[in-house]
């Protein structure tokens, strides 16, 4: 029996920890697929579930998020922060009727504020067992912002057939904090015509595997601190 919720029949769902990958459908430069964030979130959720055995199930990913800053690129579909927050609230209210814990595994930084707000509301309403974790490695890693070496390495590990390395180009390489005011005002395209924030050069599948391990370890520690079960 797999650890995927969608594969189960209802009598096979017994108070699991439910891991819900959150992603996006947005540009990731000229070389990475539009569902990059969703793929990463799903991979982290799968590996988290494997550490819990029969206790944990991975839900189908919520593959649309708050990606308005990428609207200047074809293929991007954003539902915005308010809509995402509403979806997460209703999702967890429903799933909490049969899941012991609901954990949102977020692969897109633009979703973070909506996720934080939704989890806080859910925990306040009826002390629901709801938590969230970002897909982020330990603090020791140098992580670029978008479609650079970090995400390219992860996709070379997870889905190399979908990486167009021959199209990879460097983008804006200033620190994200310096770019944020213009990103928020004018969008990513005004800062980086390619859509890349960082530089994919040097990416490798080996580095992607190590990054994924670090993300899973970070998520386990975060969820333990969150009080989301014995991680």
XYZ file of C-alpha atoms in Angstrom:
231
model
C 0.000 0.000 0.000
C 1.444 3.368 -0.995
C 1.782 6.431 1.186
C -0.334 8.511 -1.194
C -3.749 9.615 0.082
C -5.276 9.521 -3.393
C -4.428 5.818 -3.765
C -6.347 4.775 -0.646
C -9.935 3.696 -0.214
C -11.673 5.352 2.741
C -11.423 2.358 5.153
C -7.620 2.540 4.682
C -7.391 6.103 6.038
C -6.936 5.883 9.800
C -6.083 9.172 11.572
C -2.905 9.879 9.589
C -0.507 12.753 9.677
C -1.486 14.373 6.386
C 1.329 16.075 4.476
C 0.014 18.577 1.923
C 2.536 19.852 -0.664
C 2.003 23.495 -1.631
C 3.540 24.731 -4.854
C 2.941 27.129 -7.704
C 2.601 27.313 -11.458
C 5.046 30.037 -12.413
C 8.010 30.733 -14.631
C 11.354 29.349 -13.513
C 13.612 30.868 -16.117
C 14.016 29.517 -19.642
C 15.365 26.174 -18.404
C 13.143 24.847 -15.576
C 9.505 23.652 -15.679
C 6.634 25.795 -14.485
C 5.816 23.325 -11.696
C 9.302 23.391 -10.150
C 8.078 24.486 -6.706
C 5.355 21.836 -6.665
C 7.818 19.070 -7.592
C 10.157 20.105 -4.777
C 7.358 20.330 -2.200
C 6.039 16.909 -3.204
C 9.502 15.357 -2.932
C 10.037 16.801 0.555
C 6.573 15.620 1.646
C 7.213 12.096 0.303
C 10.462 11.800 2.203
C 8.921 13.171 5.371
C 6.146 10.605 5.087
C 8.679 7.810 4.653
C 10.160 8.665 8.060
C 6.747 8.117 9.692
C 5.780 4.868 7.971
C 2.076 3.988 8.128
C 1.320 7.059 10.251
C 1.720 9.540 7.384
C 0.063 10.094 4.008
C 0.921 12.558 1.247
C -2.058 14.438 -0.210
C -2.296 15.508 -3.849
C -0.402 18.782 -4.181
C -2.092 22.163 -4.192
C -0.328 23.298 -7.334
C -1.424 26.964 -7.592
C -0.200 29.685 -5.286
C 0.467 33.377 -4.861
C 2.773 34.203 -7.780
C 1.699 37.646 -8.928
C 5.284 38.889 -9.162
C 5.807 36.456 -12.080
C 2.768 37.579 -14.078
C 4.930 39.064 -16.822
C 5.859 35.575 -18.053
C 3.615 33.221 -20.081
C 2.529 30.086 -18.235
C 2.300 31.696 -14.804
C -1.059 31.279 -13.059
C -1.496 33.001 -9.688
C -4.529 32.783 -7.406
C -3.197 35.423 -4.988
C -2.609 35.378 -1.256
C -6.189 35.889 -0.083
C -7.590 33.088 -2.230
C -4.784 30.772 -1.141
C -5.421 31.567 2.515
C -9.119 30.751 2.084
C -8.330 27.452 0.354
C -5.942 26.424 3.152
C -8.484 27.297 5.831
C -11.255 25.244 4.227
C -8.887 22.408 3.354
C -7.619 21.962 6.909
C -11.063 22.411 8.473
C -12.283 19.538 6.313
C -9.238 17.265 6.621
C -9.021 17.737 10.394
C -12.231 15.731 10.731
C -10.228 12.551 9.982
C -6.515 13.451 10.021
C -4.614 13.489 13.314
C -2.406 16.335 12.045
C -2.367 18.436 8.873
C 1.053 19.660 7.746
C 1.439 22.082 4.839
C 4.805 21.581 3.085
C 5.404 24.845 1.233
C 7.670 24.960 -1.813
C 7.012 28.567 -2.910
C 8.158 31.583 -0.924
C 5.307 33.725 -2.223
C 2.852 31.451 -0.393
C 4.472 31.900 3.010
C 2.408 34.763 4.384
C -0.904 33.134 3.435
C 0.251 29.845 4.983
C 1.351 31.534 8.221
C -1.951 33.358 8.546
C -4.041 30.270 7.781
C -2.164 28.044 10.243
C -2.424 30.647 13.012
C -6.179 30.953 12.454
C -6.680 27.184 12.366
C -4.733 26.608 15.563
C -6.674 29.370 17.333
C -10.138 28.271 16.187
C -10.357 24.877 17.853
C -6.741 24.141 18.786
C -6.477 22.088 15.603
C -3.297 20.086 15.044
C -2.088 22.045 12.018
C 1.479 23.021 11.166
C 3.592 24.098 8.228
C 7.185 23.962 7.065
C 9.039 25.627 4.194
C 11.191 23.628 1.792
C 14.434 25.180 2.960
C 17.840 23.700 3.815
C 19.908 24.459 6.885
C 21.270 27.935 7.403
C 24.730 26.794 6.233
C 23.652 26.638 2.588
C 23.986 29.525 0.167
C 20.569 29.605 -1.512
C 19.761 31.814 -4.486
C 16.311 33.249 -4.887
C 14.726 31.776 -8.001
C 15.689 29.360 -10.795
C 19.367 29.636 -9.953
C 21.841 26.988 -8.843
C 19.696 25.768 -5.936
C 16.496 24.953 -7.826
C 18.400 23.787 -10.897
C 20.355 21.293 -8.781
C 17.158 20.060 -7.130
C 15.462 19.500 -10.498
C 18.564 17.794 -11.928
C 18.147 15.332 -9.062
C 14.341 15.014 -9.152
C 13.439 15.389 -12.830
C 16.529 15.768 -15.041
C 14.483 15.084 -18.168
C 12.686 18.410 -17.606
C 15.809 20.577 -17.210
C 16.947 22.444 -20.353
C 20.529 23.177 -19.297
C 21.426 24.469 -22.743
C 19.001 27.367 -22.110
C 20.223 28.225 -18.602
C 21.422 31.806 -18.187
C 22.422 33.915 -15.187
C 19.915 36.466 -13.958
C 19.862 39.250 -11.403
C 22.444 38.375 -8.748
C 21.951 41.136 -6.205
C 20.836 39.979 -2.727
C 17.103 39.367 -2.558
C 16.682 42.028 0.127
C 18.044 44.610 -2.307
C 15.766 43.424 -5.117
C 12.545 43.103 -3.118
C 11.281 46.716 -3.307
C 11.409 46.719 -7.109
C 10.182 43.113 -7.348
C 7.106 44.015 -5.337
C 6.467 47.187 -7.277
C 7.276 46.118 -10.852
C 7.496 42.320 -10.857
C 10.305 39.909 -11.656
C 10.505 40.715 -15.363
C 11.531 44.306 -14.625
C 14.468 43.008 -12.594
C 15.424 39.962 -14.674
C 14.223 39.578 -18.303
C 15.071 35.841 -18.136
C 13.132 35.342 -14.914
C 16.213 34.000 -13.121
C 17.290 35.462 -9.786
C 20.726 33.952 -9.259
C 22.955 31.863 -11.511
C 22.340 28.231 -12.513
C 26.050 27.687 -13.281
C 27.579 24.821 -11.326
C 24.276 23.069 -10.613
C 24.446 19.282 -10.295
C 22.235 16.345 -9.417
C 24.598 15.476 -6.575
C 24.162 18.899 -5.034
C 20.406 18.577 -5.535
C 20.328 15.287 -3.599
C 22.262 16.856 -0.726
C 19.956 19.894 -0.727
C 16.884 17.673 -0.604
C 18.301 15.749 2.360
C 18.972 19.058 4.127
C 15.430 20.267 3.437
C 13.914 17.098 4.903
C 16.118 17.331 7.986
C 15.217 20.982 8.482
C 11.502 20.188 8.108
C 11.699 17.377 10.680
C 13.323 19.686 13.228
C 10.885 22.494 12.523
C 7.851 20.248 12.895
C 9.190 18.831 16.149
C 9.512 22.390 17.484
C 6.008 23.159 16.167
C 4.603 20.337 18.281
C 3.338 18.478 15.219
C 3.926 14.959 16.551
C 7.071 12.937 17.313
C 9.258 13.883 14.354
